mmCIF file with all atom_site columns, C-alpha atoms in Angstrom:
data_model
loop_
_atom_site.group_PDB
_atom_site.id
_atom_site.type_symbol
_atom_site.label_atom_id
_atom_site.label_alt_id
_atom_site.label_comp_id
_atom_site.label_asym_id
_atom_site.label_entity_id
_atom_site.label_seq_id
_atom_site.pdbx_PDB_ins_code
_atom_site.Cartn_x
_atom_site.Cartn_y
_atom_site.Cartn_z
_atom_site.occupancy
_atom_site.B_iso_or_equiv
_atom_site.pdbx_formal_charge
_atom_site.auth_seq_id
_atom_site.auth_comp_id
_atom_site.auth_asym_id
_atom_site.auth_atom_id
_atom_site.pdbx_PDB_model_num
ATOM 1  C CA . UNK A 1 1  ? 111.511 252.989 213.074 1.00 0.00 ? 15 UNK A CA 1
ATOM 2  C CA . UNK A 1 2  ? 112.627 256.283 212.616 1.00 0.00 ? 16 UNK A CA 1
ATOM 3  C CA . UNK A 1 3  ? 109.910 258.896 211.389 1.00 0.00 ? 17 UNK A CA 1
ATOM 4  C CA . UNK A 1 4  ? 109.689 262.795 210.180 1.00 0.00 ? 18 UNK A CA 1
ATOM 5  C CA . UNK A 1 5  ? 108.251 263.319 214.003 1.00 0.00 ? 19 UNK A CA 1
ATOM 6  C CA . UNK A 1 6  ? 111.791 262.121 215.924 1.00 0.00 ? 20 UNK A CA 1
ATOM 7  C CA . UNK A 1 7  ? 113.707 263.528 213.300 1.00 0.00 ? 21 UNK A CA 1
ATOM 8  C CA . UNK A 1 8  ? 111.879 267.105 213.237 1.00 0.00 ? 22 UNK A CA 1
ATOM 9  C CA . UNK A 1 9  ? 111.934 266.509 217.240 1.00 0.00 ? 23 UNK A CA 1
ATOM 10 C CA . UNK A 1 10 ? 115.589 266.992 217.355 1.00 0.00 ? 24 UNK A CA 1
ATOM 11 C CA . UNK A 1 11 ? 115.707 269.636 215.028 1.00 0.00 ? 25 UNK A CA 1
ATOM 12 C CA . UNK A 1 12 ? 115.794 268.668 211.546 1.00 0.00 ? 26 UNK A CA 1
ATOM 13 C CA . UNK A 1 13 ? 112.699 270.717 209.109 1.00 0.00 ? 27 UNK A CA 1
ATOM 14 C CA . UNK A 1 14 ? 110.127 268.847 207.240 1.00 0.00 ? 28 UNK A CA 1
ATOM 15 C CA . UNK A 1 15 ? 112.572 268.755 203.874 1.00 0.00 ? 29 UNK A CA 1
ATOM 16 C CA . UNK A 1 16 ? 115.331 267.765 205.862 1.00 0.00 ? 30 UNK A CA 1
ATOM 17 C CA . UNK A 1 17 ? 113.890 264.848 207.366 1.00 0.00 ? 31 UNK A CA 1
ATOM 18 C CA . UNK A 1 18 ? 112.123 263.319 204.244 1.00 0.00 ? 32 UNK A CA 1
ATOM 19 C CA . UNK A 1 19 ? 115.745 263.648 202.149 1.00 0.00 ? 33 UNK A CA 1
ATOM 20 C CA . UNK A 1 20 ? 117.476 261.855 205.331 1.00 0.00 ? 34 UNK A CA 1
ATOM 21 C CA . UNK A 1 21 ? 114.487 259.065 205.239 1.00 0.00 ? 35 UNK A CA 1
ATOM 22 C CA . UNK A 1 22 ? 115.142 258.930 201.675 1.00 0.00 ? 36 UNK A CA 1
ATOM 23 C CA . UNK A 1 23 ? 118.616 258.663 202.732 1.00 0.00 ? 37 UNK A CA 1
ATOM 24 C CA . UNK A 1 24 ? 118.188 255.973 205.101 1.00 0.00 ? 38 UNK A CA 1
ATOM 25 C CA . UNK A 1 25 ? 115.617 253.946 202.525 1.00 0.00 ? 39 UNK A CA 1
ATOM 26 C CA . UNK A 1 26 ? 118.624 254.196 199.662 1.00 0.00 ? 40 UNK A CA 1
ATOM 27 C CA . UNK A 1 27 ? 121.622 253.082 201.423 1.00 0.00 ? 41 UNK A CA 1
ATOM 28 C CA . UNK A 1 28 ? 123.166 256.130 199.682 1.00 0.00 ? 42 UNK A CA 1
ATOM 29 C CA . UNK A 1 29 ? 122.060 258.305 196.628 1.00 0.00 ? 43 UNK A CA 1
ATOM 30 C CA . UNK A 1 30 ? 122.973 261.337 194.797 1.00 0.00 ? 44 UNK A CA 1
ATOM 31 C CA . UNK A 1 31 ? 121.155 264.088 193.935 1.00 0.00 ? 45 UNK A CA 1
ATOM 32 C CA . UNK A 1 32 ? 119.398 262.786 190.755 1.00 0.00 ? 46 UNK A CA 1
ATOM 33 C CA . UNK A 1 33 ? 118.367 259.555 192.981 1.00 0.00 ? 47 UNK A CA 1
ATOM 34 C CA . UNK A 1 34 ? 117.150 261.688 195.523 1.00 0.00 ? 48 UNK A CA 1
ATOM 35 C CA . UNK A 1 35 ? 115.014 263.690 193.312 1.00 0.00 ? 49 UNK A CA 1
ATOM 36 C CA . UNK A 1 36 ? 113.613 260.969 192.108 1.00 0.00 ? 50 UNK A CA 1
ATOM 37 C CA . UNK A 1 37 ? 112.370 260.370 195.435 1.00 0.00 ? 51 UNK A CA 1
ATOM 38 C CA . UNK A 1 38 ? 111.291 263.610 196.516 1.00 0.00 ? 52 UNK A CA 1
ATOM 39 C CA . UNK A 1 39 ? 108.739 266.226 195.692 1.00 0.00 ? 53 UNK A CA 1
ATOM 40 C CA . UNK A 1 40 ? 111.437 268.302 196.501 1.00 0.00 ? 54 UNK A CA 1
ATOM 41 C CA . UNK A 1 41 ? 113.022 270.190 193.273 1.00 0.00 ? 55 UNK A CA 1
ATOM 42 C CA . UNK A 1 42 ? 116.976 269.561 192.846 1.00 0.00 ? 56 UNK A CA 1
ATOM 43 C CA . UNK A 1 43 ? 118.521 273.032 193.586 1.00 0.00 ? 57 UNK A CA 1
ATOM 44 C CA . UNK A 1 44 ? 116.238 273.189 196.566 1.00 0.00 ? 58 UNK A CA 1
ATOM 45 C CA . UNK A 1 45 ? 117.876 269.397 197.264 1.00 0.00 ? 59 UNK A CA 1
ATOM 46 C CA . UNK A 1 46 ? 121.525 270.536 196.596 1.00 0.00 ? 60 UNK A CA 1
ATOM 47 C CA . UNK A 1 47 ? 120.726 273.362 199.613 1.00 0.00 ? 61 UNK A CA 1
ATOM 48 C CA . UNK A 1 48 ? 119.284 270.987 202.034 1.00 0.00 ? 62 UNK A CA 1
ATOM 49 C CA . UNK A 1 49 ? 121.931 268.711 201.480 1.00 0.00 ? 63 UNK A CA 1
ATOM 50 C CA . UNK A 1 50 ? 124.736 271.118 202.509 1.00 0.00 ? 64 UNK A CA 1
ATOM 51 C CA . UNK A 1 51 ? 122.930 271.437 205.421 1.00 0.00 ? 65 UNK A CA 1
ATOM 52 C CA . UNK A 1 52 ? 122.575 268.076 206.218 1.00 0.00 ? 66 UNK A CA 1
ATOM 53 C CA . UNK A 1 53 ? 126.124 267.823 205.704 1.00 0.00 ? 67 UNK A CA 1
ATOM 54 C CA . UNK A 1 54 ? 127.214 270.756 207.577 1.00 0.00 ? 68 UNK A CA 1
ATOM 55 C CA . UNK A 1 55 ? 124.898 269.719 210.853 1.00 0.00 ? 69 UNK A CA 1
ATOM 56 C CA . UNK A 1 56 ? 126.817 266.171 210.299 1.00 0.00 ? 70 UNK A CA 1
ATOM 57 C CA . UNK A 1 57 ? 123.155 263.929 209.590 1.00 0.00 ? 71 UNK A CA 1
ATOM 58 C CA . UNK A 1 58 ? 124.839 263.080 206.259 1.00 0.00 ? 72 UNK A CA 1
ATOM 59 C CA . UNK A 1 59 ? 127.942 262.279 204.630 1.00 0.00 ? 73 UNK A CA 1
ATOM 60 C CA . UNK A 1 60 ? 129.009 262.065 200.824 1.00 0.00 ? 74 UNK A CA 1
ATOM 61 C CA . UNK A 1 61 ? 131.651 259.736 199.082 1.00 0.00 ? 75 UNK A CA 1
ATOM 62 C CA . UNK A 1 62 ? 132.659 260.354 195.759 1.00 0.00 ? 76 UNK A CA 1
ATOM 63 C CA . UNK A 1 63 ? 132.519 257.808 192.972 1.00 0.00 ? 77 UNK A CA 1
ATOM 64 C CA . UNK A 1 64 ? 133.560 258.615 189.323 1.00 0.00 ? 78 UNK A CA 1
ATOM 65 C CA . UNK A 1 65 ? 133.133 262.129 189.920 1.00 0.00 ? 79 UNK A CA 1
ATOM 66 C CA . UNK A 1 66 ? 130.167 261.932 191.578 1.00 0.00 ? 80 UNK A CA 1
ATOM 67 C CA . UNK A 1 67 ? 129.253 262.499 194.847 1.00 0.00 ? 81 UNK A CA 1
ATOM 68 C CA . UNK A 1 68 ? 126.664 260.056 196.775 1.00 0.00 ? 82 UNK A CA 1
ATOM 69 C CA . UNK A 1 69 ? 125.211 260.981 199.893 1.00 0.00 ? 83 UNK A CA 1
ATOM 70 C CA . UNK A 1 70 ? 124.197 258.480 203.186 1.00 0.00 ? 84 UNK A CA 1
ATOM 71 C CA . UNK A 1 71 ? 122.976 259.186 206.504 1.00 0.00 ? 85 UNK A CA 1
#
């Protein structure tokens, strides 16, 4: 099982790693889910998931507009 430890291990911060756990609990989400999940506020959410996206840990599809993220 993957935990914040491995995941901060090979470089991912402590807000990183719980929105790609959340990630990986979901299936996928978007931001609103992920929120929901989190203790993490939504614009702070919107930042580490460009990150995420950018360092390739996540991906996004877009369904009715809207985009949903997964790991």
């Amino acid at each position: 099982m993957i935990d914040k430890e491995i995941l901060k291990s090979i470089g991912l911060t402590e807000n990183e790693s719980q929105i790609y756990l959340i990630l990986l609990k979901l299936g996928e989400g978007n931001i609103s889910q992920i929120a929901n999940h989190s203790k993490i506020s939504r614009p702070n959410i919107y930042d580490i998931i460009k990150v995420l996206v950018e360092k390739g840990s996540v991906s996004f599809i877009i369904k009715k507009k809207k985009k949903y993220y997964k790991q």
